[in-house]
mmCIF file with all atom_site columns, C-alpha atoms in Angstrom:
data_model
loop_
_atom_site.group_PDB
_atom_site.id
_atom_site.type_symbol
_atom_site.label_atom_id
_atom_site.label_alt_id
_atom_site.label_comp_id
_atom_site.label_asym_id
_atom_site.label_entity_id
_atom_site.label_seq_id
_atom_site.pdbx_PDB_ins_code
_atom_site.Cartn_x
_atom_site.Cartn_y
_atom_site.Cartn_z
_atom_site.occupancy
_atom_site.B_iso_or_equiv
_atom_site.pdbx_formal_charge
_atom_site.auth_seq_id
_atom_site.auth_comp_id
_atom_site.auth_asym_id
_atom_site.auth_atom_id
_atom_site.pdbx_PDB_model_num
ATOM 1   C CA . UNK A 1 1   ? 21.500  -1.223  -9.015  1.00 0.00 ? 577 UNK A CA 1
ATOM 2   C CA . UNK A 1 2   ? 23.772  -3.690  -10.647 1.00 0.00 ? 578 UNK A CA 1
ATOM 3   C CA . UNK A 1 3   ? 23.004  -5.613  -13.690 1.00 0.00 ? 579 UNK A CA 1
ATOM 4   C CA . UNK A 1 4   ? 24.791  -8.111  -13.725 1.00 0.00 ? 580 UNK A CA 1
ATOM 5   C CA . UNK A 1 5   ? 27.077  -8.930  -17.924 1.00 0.00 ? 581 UNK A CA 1
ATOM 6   C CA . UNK A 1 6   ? 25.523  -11.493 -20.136 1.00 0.00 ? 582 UNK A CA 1
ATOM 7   C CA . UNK A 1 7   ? 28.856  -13.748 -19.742 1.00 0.00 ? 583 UNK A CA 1
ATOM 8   C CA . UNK A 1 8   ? 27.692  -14.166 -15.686 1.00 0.00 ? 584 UNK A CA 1
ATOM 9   C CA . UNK A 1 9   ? 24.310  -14.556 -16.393 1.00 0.00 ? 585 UNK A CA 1
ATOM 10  C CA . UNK A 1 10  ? 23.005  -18.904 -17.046 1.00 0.00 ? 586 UNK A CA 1
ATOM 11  C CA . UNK A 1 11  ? 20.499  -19.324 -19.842 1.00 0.00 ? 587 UNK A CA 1
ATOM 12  C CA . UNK A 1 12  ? 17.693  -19.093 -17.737 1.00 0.00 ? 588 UNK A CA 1
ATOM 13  C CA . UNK A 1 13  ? 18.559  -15.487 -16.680 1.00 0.00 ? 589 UNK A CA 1
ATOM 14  C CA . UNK A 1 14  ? 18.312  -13.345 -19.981 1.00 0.00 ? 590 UNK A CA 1
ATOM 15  C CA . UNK A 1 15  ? 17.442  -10.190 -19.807 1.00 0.00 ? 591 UNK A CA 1
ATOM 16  C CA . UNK A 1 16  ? 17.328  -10.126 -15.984 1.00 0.00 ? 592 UNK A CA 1
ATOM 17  C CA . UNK A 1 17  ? 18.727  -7.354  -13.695 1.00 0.00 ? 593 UNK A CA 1
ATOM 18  C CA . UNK A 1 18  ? 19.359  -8.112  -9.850  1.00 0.00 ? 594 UNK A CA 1
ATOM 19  C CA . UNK A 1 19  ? 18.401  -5.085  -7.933  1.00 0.00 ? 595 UNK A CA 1
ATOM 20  C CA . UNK A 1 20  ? 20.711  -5.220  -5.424  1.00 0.00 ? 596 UNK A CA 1
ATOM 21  C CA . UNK A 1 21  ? 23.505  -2.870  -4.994  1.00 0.00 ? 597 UNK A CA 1
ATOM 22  C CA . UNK A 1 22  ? 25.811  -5.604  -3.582  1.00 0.00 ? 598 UNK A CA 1
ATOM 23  C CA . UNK A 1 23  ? 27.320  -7.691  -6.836  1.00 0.00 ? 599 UNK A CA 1
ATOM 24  C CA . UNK A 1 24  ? 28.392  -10.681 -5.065  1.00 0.00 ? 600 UNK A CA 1
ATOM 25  C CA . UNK A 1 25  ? 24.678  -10.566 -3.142  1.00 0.00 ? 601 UNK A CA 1
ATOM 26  C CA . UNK A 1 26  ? 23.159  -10.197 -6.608  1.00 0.00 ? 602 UNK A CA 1
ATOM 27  C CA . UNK A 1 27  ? 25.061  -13.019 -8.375  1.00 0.00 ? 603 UNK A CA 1
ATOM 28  C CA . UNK A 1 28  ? 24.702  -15.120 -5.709  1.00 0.00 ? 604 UNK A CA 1
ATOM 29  C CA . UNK A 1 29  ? 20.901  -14.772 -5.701  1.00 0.00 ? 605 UNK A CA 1
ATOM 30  C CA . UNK A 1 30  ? 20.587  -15.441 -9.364  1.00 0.00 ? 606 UNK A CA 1
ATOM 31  C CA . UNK A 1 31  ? 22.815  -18.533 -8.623  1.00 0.00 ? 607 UNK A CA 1
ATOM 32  C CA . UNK A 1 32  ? 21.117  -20.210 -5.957  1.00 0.00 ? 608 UNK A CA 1
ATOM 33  C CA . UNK A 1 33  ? 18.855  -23.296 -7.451  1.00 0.00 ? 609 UNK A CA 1
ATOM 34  C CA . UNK A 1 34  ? 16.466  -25.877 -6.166  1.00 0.00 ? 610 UNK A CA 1
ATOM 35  C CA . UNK A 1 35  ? 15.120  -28.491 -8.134  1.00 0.00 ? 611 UNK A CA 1
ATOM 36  C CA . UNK A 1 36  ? 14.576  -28.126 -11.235 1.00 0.00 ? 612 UNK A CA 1
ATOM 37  C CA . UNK A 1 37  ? 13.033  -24.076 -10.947 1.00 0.00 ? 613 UNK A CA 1
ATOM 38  C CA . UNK A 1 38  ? 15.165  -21.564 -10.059 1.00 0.00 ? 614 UNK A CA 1
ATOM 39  C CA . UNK A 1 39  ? 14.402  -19.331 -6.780  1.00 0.00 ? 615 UNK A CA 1
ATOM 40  C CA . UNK A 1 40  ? 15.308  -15.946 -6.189  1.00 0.00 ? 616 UNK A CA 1
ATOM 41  C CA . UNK A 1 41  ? 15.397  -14.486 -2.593  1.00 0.00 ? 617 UNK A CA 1
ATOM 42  C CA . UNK A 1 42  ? 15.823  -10.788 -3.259  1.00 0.00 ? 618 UNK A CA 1
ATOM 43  C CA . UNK A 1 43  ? 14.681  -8.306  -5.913  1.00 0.00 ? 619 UNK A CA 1
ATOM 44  C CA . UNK A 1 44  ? 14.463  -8.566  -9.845  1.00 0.00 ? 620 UNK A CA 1
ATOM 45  C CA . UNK A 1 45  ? 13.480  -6.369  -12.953 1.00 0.00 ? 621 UNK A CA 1
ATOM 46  C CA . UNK A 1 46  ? 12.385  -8.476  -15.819 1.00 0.00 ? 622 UNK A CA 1
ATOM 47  C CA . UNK A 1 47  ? 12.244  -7.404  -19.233 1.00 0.00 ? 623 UNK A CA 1
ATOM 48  C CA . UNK A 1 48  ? 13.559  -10.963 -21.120 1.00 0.00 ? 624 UNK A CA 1
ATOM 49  C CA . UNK A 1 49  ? 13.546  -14.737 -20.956 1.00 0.00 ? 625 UNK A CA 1
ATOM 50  C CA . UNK A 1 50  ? 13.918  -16.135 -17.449 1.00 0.00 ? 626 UNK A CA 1
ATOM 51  C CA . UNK A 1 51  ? 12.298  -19.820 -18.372 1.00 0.00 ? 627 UNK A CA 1
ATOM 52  C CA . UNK A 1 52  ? 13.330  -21.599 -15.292 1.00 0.00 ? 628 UNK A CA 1
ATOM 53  C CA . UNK A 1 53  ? 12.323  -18.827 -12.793 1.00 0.00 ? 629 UNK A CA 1
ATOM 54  C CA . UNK A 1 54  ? 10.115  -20.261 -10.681 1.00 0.00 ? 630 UNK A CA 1
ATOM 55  C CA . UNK A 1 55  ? 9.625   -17.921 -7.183  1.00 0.00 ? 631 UNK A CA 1
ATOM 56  C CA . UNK A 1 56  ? 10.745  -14.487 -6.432  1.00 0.00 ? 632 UNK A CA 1
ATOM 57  C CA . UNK A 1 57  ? 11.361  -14.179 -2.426  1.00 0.00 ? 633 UNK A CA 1
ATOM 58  C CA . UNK A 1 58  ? 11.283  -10.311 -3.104  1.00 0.00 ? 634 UNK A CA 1
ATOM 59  C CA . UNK A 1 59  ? 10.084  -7.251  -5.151  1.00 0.00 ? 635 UNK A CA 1
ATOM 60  C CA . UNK A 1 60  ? 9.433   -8.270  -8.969  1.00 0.00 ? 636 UNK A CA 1
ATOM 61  C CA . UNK A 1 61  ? 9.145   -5.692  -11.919 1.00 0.00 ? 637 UNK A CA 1
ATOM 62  C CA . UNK A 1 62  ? 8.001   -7.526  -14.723 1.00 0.00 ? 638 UNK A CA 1
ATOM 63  C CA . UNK A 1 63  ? 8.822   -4.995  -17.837 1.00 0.00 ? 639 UNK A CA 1
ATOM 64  C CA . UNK A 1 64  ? 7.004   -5.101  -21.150 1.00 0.00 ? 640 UNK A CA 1
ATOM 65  C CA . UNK A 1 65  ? 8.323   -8.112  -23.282 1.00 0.00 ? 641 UNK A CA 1
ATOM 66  C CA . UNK A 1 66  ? 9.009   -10.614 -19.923 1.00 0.00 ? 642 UNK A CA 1
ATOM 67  C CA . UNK A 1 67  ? 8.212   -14.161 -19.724 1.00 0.00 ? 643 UNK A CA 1
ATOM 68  C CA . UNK A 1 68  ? 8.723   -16.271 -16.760 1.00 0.00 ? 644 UNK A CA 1
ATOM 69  C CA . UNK A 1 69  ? 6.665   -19.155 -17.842 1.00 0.00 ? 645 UNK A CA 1
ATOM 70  C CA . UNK A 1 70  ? 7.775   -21.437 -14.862 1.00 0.00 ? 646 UNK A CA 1
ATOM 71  C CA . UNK A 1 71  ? 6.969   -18.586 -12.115 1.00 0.00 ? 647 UNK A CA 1
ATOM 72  C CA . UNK A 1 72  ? 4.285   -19.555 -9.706  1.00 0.00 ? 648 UNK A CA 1
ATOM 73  C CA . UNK A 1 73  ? 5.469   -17.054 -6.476  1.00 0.00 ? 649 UNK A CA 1
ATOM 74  C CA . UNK A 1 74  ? 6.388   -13.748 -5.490  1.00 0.00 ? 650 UNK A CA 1
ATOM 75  C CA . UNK A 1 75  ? 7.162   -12.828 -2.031  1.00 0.00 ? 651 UNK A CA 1
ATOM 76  C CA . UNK A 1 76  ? 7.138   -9.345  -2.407  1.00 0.00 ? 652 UNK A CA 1
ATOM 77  C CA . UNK A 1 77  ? 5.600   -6.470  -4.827  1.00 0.00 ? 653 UNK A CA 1
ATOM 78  C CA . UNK A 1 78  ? 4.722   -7.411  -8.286  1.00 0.00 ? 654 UNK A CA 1
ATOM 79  C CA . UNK A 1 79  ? 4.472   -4.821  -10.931 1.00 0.00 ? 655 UNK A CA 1
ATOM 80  C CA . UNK A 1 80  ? 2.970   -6.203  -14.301 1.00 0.00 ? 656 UNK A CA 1
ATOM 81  C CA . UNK A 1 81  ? 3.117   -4.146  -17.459 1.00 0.00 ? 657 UNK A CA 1
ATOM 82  C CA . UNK A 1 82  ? 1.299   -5.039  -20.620 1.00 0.00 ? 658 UNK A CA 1
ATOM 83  C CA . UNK A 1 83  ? 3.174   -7.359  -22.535 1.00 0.00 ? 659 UNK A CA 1
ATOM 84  C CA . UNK A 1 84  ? 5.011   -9.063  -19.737 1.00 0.00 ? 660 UNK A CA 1
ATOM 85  C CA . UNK A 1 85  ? 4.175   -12.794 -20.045 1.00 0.00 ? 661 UNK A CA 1
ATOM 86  C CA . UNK A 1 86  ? 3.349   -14.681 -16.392 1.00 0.00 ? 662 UNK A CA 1
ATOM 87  C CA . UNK A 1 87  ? 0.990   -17.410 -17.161 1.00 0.00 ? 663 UNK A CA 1
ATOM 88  C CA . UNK A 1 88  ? 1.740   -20.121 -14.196 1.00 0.00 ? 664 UNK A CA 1
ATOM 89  C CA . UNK A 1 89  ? 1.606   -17.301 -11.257 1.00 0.00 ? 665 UNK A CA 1
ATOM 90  C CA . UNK A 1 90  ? -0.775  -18.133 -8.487  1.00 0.00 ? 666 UNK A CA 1
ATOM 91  C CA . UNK A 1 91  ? 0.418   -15.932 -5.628  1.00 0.00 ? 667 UNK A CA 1
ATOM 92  C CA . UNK A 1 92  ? 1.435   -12.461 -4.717  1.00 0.00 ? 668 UNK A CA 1
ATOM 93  C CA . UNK A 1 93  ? 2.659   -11.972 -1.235  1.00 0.00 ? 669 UNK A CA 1
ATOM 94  C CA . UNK A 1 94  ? 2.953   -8.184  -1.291  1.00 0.00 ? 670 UNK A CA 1
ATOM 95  C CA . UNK A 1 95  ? 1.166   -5.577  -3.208  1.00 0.00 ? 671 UNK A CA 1
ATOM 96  C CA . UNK A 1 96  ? 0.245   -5.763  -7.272  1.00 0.00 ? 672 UNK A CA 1
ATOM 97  C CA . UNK A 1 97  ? 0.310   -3.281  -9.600  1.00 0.00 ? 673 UNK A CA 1
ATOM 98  C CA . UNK A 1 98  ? -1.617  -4.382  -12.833 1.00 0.00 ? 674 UNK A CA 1
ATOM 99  C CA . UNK A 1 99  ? -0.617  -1.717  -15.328 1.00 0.00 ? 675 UNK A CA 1
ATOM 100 C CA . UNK A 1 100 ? -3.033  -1.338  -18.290 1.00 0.00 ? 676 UNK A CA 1
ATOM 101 C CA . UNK A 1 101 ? -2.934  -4.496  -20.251 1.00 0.00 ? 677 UNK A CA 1
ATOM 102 C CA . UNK A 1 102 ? -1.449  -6.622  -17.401 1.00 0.00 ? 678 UNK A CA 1
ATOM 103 C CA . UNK A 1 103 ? -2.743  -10.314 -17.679 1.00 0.00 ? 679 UNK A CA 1
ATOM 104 C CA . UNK A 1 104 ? -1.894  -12.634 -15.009 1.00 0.00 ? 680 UNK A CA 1
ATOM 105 C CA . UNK A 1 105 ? -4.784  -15.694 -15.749 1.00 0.00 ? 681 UNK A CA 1
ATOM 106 C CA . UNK A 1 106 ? -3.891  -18.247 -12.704 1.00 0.00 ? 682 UNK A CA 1
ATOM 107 C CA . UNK A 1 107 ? -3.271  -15.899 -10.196 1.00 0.00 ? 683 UNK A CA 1
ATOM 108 C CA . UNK A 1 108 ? -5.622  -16.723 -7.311  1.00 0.00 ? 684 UNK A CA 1
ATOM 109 C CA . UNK A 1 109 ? -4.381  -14.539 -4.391  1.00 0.00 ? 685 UNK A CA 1
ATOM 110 C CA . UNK A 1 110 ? -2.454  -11.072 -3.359  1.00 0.00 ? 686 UNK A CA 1
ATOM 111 C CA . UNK A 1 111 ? -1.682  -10.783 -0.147  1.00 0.00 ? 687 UNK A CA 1
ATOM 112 C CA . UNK A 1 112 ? -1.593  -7.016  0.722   1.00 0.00 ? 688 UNK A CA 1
ATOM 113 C CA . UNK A 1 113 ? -3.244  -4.323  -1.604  1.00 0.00 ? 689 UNK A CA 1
ATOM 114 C CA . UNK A 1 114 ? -4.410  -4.168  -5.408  1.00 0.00 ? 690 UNK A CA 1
ATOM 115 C CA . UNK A 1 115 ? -3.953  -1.436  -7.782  1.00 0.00 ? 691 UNK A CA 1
ATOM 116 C CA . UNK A 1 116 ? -6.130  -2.632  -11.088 1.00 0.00 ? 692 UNK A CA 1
ATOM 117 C CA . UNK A 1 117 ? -5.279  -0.450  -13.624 1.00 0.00 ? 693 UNK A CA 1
ATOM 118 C CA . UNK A 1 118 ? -7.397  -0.347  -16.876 1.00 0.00 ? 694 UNK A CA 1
ATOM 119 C CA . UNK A 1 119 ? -7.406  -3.217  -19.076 1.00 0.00 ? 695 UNK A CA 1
ATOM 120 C CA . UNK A 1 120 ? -5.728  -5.334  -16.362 1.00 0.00 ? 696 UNK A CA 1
ATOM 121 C CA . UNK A 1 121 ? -7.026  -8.727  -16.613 1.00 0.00 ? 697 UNK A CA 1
ATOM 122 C CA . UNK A 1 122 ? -7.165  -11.493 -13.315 1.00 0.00 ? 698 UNK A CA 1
ATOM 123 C CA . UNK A 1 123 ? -9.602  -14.110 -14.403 1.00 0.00 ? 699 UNK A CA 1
ATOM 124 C CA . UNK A 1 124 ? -8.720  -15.777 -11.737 1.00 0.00 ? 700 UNK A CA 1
ATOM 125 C CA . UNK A 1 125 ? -8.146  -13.903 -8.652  1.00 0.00 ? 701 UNK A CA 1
ATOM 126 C CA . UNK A 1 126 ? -10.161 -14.904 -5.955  1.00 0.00 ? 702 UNK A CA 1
ATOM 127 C CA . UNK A 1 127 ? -8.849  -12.628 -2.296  1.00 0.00 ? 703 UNK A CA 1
ATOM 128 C CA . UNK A 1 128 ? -7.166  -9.855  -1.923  1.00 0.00 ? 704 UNK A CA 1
ATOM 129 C CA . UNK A 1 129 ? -5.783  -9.046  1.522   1.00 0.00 ? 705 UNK A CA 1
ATOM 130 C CA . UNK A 1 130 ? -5.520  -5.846  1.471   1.00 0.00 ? 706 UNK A CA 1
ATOM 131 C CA . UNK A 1 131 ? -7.225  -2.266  -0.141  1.00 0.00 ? 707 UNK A CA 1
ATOM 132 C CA . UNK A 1 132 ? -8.343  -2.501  -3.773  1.00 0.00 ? 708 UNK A CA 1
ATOM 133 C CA . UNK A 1 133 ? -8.506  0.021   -6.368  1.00 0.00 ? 709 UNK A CA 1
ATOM 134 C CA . UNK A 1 134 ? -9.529  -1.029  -9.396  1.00 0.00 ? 710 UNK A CA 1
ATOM 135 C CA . UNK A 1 135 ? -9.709  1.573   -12.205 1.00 0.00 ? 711 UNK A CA 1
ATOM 136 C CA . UNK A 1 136 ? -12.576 1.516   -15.057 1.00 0.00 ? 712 UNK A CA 1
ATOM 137 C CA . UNK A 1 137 ? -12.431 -1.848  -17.511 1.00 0.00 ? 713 UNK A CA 1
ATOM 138 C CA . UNK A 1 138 ? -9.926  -3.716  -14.990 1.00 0.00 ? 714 UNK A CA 1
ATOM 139 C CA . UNK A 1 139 ? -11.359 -7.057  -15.296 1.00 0.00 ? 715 UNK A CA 1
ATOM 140 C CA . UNK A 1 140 ? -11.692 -9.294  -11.694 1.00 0.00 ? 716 UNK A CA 1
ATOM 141 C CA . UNK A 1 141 ? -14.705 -11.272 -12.191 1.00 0.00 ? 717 UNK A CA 1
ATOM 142 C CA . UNK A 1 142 ? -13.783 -14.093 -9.616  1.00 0.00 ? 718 UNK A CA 1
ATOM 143 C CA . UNK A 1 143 ? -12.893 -11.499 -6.728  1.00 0.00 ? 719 UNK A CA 1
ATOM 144 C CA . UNK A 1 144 ? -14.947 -12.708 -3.787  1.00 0.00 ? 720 UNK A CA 1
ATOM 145 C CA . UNK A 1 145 ? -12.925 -11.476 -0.907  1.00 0.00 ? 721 UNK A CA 1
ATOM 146 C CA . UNK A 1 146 ? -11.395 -7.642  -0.365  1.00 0.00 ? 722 UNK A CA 1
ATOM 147 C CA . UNK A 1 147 ? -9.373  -7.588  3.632   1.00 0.00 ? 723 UNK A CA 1
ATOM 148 C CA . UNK A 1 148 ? -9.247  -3.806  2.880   1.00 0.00 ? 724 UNK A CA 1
ATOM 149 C CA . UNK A 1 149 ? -12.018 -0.904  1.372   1.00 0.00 ? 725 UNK A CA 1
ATOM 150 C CA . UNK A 1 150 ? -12.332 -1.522  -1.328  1.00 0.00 ? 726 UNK A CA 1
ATOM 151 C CA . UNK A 1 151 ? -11.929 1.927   -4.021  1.00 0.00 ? 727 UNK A CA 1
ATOM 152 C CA . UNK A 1 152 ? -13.087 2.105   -7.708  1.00 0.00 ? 728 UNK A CA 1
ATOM 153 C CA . UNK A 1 153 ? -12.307 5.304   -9.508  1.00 0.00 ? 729 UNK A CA 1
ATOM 154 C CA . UNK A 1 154 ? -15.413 3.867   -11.876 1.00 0.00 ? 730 UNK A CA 1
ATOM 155 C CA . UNK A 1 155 ? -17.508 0.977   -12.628 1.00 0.00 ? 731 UNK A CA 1
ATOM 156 C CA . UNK A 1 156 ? -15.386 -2.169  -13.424 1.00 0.00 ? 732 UNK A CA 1
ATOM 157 C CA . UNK A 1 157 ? -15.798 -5.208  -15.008 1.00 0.00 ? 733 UNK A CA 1
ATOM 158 C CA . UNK A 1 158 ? -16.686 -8.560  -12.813 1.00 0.00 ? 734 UNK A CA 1
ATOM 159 C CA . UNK A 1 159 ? -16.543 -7.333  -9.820  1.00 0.00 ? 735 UNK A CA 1
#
């Protein structure tokens, strides 16, 4: 893993790691812009500001204390902790892990599976592609569609 020195990193980027054990592959990625949003094609671990971020081709860790505002996409994995801030994300191509206290309120879709951990709150998730497993007091109340079985380790909230 190579983190890349604050003097390297643009505004947009603070607080961001590339994990990527190539440096030119991971400055590179954090480079590459189009438009106005920012784009990512490989992996990142959050735990700042990264304002302009607006799709993650890979794996994402968002870490307590991140905010990607401008982030509508992730290709990959998501993990969400509680804290991390992703208000504008609709889609999840891989697998999410909503930690306790995870809030992700546009998010409409995940593509594979769904770990829900307590306290996890997606108002707005509609399909889930994959298994679910949604632990006690993980909120889903617009979940109409689960591709996989669906697995509750006790009652949950919504759904």
């Amino acid at each position: 893993r190579y983190t890349l020195d604050q003097d390297v990193l643009p505004a947009w980027a603070e607080g961001v790691e590339a994990a990527d054990t190539c440096e030119r592959r991971a400055r590179e990625a954090l480079k590459r812009r189009l438009g106005d949003g920012v784009v990512i094609e490989g992996n990142l671990e959050v735990m700042g500001k990264a304002t302009a971020l607006t799709s993650v081709g890979g794996n994402l860790s968002a870490r307590k204390g991140a905010r990607l505002p401008a982030l509508t996409s992730v290709g990959g994995n998501l993990s969400a902790y509680e804290g991390a801030s992703l208000p504008a994300l609709t889609s999840v191509g891989g697998d999410l892990y909503a930690y306790e206290g995870a809030r992700l309120p546009a998010l409409t879709s995940v593509g594979w599976d769904l770990d829900a951990r307590e306290g996890a709150s997606l108002p707005a998730l509609t399909s889930v592609g994959g298994y679910l497993d949604a632990y006690e007091g993980a909120s889903l109340p617009a979940l109409t569609s689960v591709g996989g079985k669906p697995w509750t380790r006790a009652p949950q909230k919504g759904a």
